[in-house]
Amino acid sequence: MSNAPVPRRTFIGASVAGLAGATLGPLPHSVSPPSPEGRGGQGVRTLNLGIASYSLRNFPRDKAIEMVKALGTPYINLKSVHLPYELSPEELATARREIEGAGLHIVGGGVITFEEDTDAGVGKYFAYAKAAGMPLIAAHADAQILPRIERFAKQYDIKVAIHNHGPEDTRFPSPYDALKHVRDMDRRMGLCIDIGHTVRAGTDVVQAIADAGARVLDMHAKDLRDPTTASSQCIVGEGVIPIAAIFQQLETIGYRGYVNLEYEIDADDPLPGMKQSLAYMRGALAGLDAARRSPHS
């Protein structure tokens, strides 16, 4: 991919009108977020934007809930900082009611690292996810544990999306490193593609999505000013990652999961940057919608 920055107003196939969402700021709270069926209508799906709660790791759960509501999306992927593994099933059920009672939808949990290749070591995280109402686990594990994880994924009917962590990751730096292990596994086994780590691994993220196809089960979205440097993370749309092309490819493969913003910077005051990031992402989707509706597209 090119290392040249992507201007904030540049989207593939976008019209000027379609880009307005990227420059006018976040949607008003009265605007409903997309439903799980997509908001395109007439059989046309579009992507659902959510929040990885790791973005809000410096805040307690009640505050994080309010912050997600302020971002205008109901979809949340929960990190253990907000839903500790040590909670009892009853405490997890109470926390779930608190989250869902606030109008949020739990779309997954993690990243969860599976460290033990034993039934007890793997099963405890599936029991946790079930009690918390998580339909998906974003996971990290040694490849040798994956067959056992697959067995529990089928038993609990919970999807497992292997998360890649970039060049420092000795297990799965790129989505391709995980794909080769899950390609022929149960349909519940797939990938959580972290687009920032993917780019830093030197992988063409758009091509990786195309090659993984139905194995893409989850996604963590972020942006980088320098495609090789983790510390260059920035507001989505101000870096070099081709967000619109990624969204277009996800729509092409019929992606039915969530694109969860994982905003790892500005930890003590993340909302301004998260709002700008989501505005850009919504603008990218609007541009794709406009291009799809255009009689010349």
PDB file of N, CA and C in Angstrom, residues 10 15 46 97 107 123 136 152 154 164 182 190-191 194 216 241 258 260 264 272-273 279 293:
ATOM      1  N   THR A  10     -11.122  12.295   1.205  1.00  0.00           N
ATOM      2  CA  THR A  10     -10.980  11.391   0.072  1.00  0.00           C
ATOM      3  C   THR A  10     -11.587  10.042   0.394  1.00  0.00           C
ATOM      4  N   SER A  15     -19.265  10.878  -3.251  1.00  0.00           N
ATOM      5  CA  SER A  15     -19.713  12.168  -3.758  1.00  0.00           C
ATOM      6  C   SER A  15     -19.499  13.208  -2.677  1.00  0.00           C
ATOM      7  N   THR A  46     -25.160  -2.484   5.042  1.00  0.00           N
ATOM      8  CA  THR A  46     -24.010  -1.638   5.278  1.00  0.00           C
ATOM      9  C   THR A  46     -23.428  -2.042   6.618  1.00  0.00           C
ATOM     10  N   ARG A  97     -27.174  -6.947  32.681  1.00  0.00           N
ATOM     11  CA  ARG A  97     -28.434  -6.198  32.759  1.00  0.00           C
ATOM     12  C   ARG A  97     -28.173  -4.691  32.806  1.00  0.00           C
ATOM     13  N   VAL A 107     -21.627  -7.142  21.712  1.00  0.00           N
ATOM     14  CA  VAL A 107     -21.369  -7.856  20.460  1.00  0.00           C
ATOM     15  C   VAL A 107     -20.144  -8.754  20.554  1.00  0.00           C
ATOM     16  N   GLY A 123     -12.214 -23.691  29.010  1.00  0.00           N
ATOM     17  CA  GLY A 123     -13.638 -23.635  29.307  1.00  0.00           C
ATOM     18  C   GLY A 123     -14.044 -22.471  30.184  1.00  0.00           C
ATOM     19  N   LEU A 136     -19.388 -13.565  20.799  1.00  0.00           N
ATOM     20  CA  LEU A 136     -18.082 -13.707  20.132  1.00  0.00           C
ATOM     21  C   LEU A 136     -16.968 -13.397  21.117  1.00  0.00           C
ATOM     22  N   PHE A 152     -14.804 -26.073  22.181  1.00  0.00           N
ATOM     23  CA  PHE A 152     -15.641 -25.292  23.092  1.00  0.00           C
ATOM     24  C   PHE A 152     -16.504 -24.283  22.323  1.00  0.00           C
ATOM     25  N   LYS A 154     -17.905 -24.776  19.493  1.00  0.00           N
ATOM     26  CA  LYS A 154     -19.068 -25.538  19.036  1.00  0.00           C
ATOM     27  C   LYS A 154     -19.997 -25.876  20.202  1.00  0.00           C
ATOM     28  N   ASN A 164      -4.890 -10.601  15.440  1.00  0.00           N
ATOM     29  CA  ASN A 164      -3.469 -10.433  15.108  1.00  0.00           C
ATOM     30  C   ASN A 164      -2.929  -9.167  15.772  1.00  0.00           C
ATOM     31  N   VAL A 182      -7.169 -21.602  10.959  1.00  0.00           N
ATOM     32  CA  VAL A 182      -8.622 -21.703  11.145  1.00  0.00           C
ATOM     33  C   VAL A 182      -9.375 -21.937   9.842  1.00  0.00           C
ATOM     34  N   GLY A 190     -12.651 -17.995  13.322  1.00  0.00           N
ATOM     35  CA  GLY A 190     -12.256 -17.058  12.269  1.00  0.00           C
ATOM     36  C   GLY A 190     -11.285 -16.021  12.788  1.00  0.00           C
ATOM     37  N   LEU A 191     -11.367 -14.825  12.219  1.00  0.00           N
ATOM     38  CA  LEU A 191     -10.390 -13.778  12.482  1.00  0.00           C
ATOM     39  C   LEU A 191     -11.039 -12.529  13.057  1.00  0.00           C
ATOM     40  N   ASP A 194      -7.271  -6.754  13.177  1.00  0.00           N
ATOM     41  CA  ASP A 194      -6.916  -5.425  13.680  1.00  0.00           C
ATOM     42  C   ASP A 194      -6.199  -4.718  12.539  1.00  0.00           C
ATOM     43  N   VAL A 216     -13.624 -13.731   8.277  1.00  0.00           N
ATOM     44  CA  VAL A 216     -13.571 -12.460   9.003  1.00  0.00           C
ATOM     45  C   VAL A 216     -14.816 -12.382   9.879  1.00  0.00           C
ATOM     46  N   ILE A 241      -4.138   4.579   6.628  1.00  0.00           N
ATOM     47  CA  ILE A 241      -4.893   3.343   6.421  1.00  0.00           C
ATOM     48  C   ILE A 241      -6.109   3.622   5.535  1.00  0.00           C
ATOM     49  N   TYR A 258     -19.061  -6.698  13.129  1.00  0.00           N
ATOM     50  CA  TYR A 258     -19.006  -5.297  13.540  1.00  0.00           C
ATOM     51  C   TYR A 258     -17.602  -4.753  13.305  1.00  0.00           C
ATOM     52  N   ASN A 260     -15.348  -2.407  15.152  1.00  0.00           N
ATOM     53  CA  ASN A 260     -15.260  -1.793  16.467  1.00  0.00           C
ATOM     54  C   ASN A 260     -14.051  -0.860  16.552  1.00  0.00           C
ATOM     55  N   GLU A 264      -6.688   3.765  20.964  1.00  0.00           N
ATOM     56  CA  GLU A 264      -5.733   3.471  22.026  1.00  0.00           C
ATOM     57  C   GLU A 264      -4.949   4.685  22.506  1.00  0.00           C
ATOM     58  N   PRO A 272     -13.250  13.080  22.415  1.00  0.00           N
ATOM     59  CA  PRO A 272     -13.149  13.945  21.228  1.00  0.00           C
ATOM     60  C   PRO A 272     -12.582  13.220  20.007  1.00  0.00           C
ATOM     61  N   GLY A 273     -11.494  12.501  20.197  1.00  0.00           N
ATOM     62  CA  GLY A 273     -10.900  11.780  19.073  1.00  0.00           C
ATOM     63  C   GLY A 273     -11.765  10.634  18.597  1.00  0.00           C
ATOM     64  N   ALA A 279     -17.084   9.901  13.092  1.00  0.00           N
ATOM     65  CA  ALA A 279     -17.638  10.777  12.057  1.00  0.00           C
ATOM     66  C   ALA A 279     -16.999  10.468  10.706  1.00  0.00           C
ATOM     67  N   ARG A 293     -25.701   4.102  -4.988  1.00  0.00           N
ATOM     68  CA  ARG A 293     -26.991   4.582  -5.508  1.00  0.00           C
ATOM     69  C   ARG A 293     -26.858   5.347  -6.815  1.00  0.00           C
TER      70      ARG A 293
END
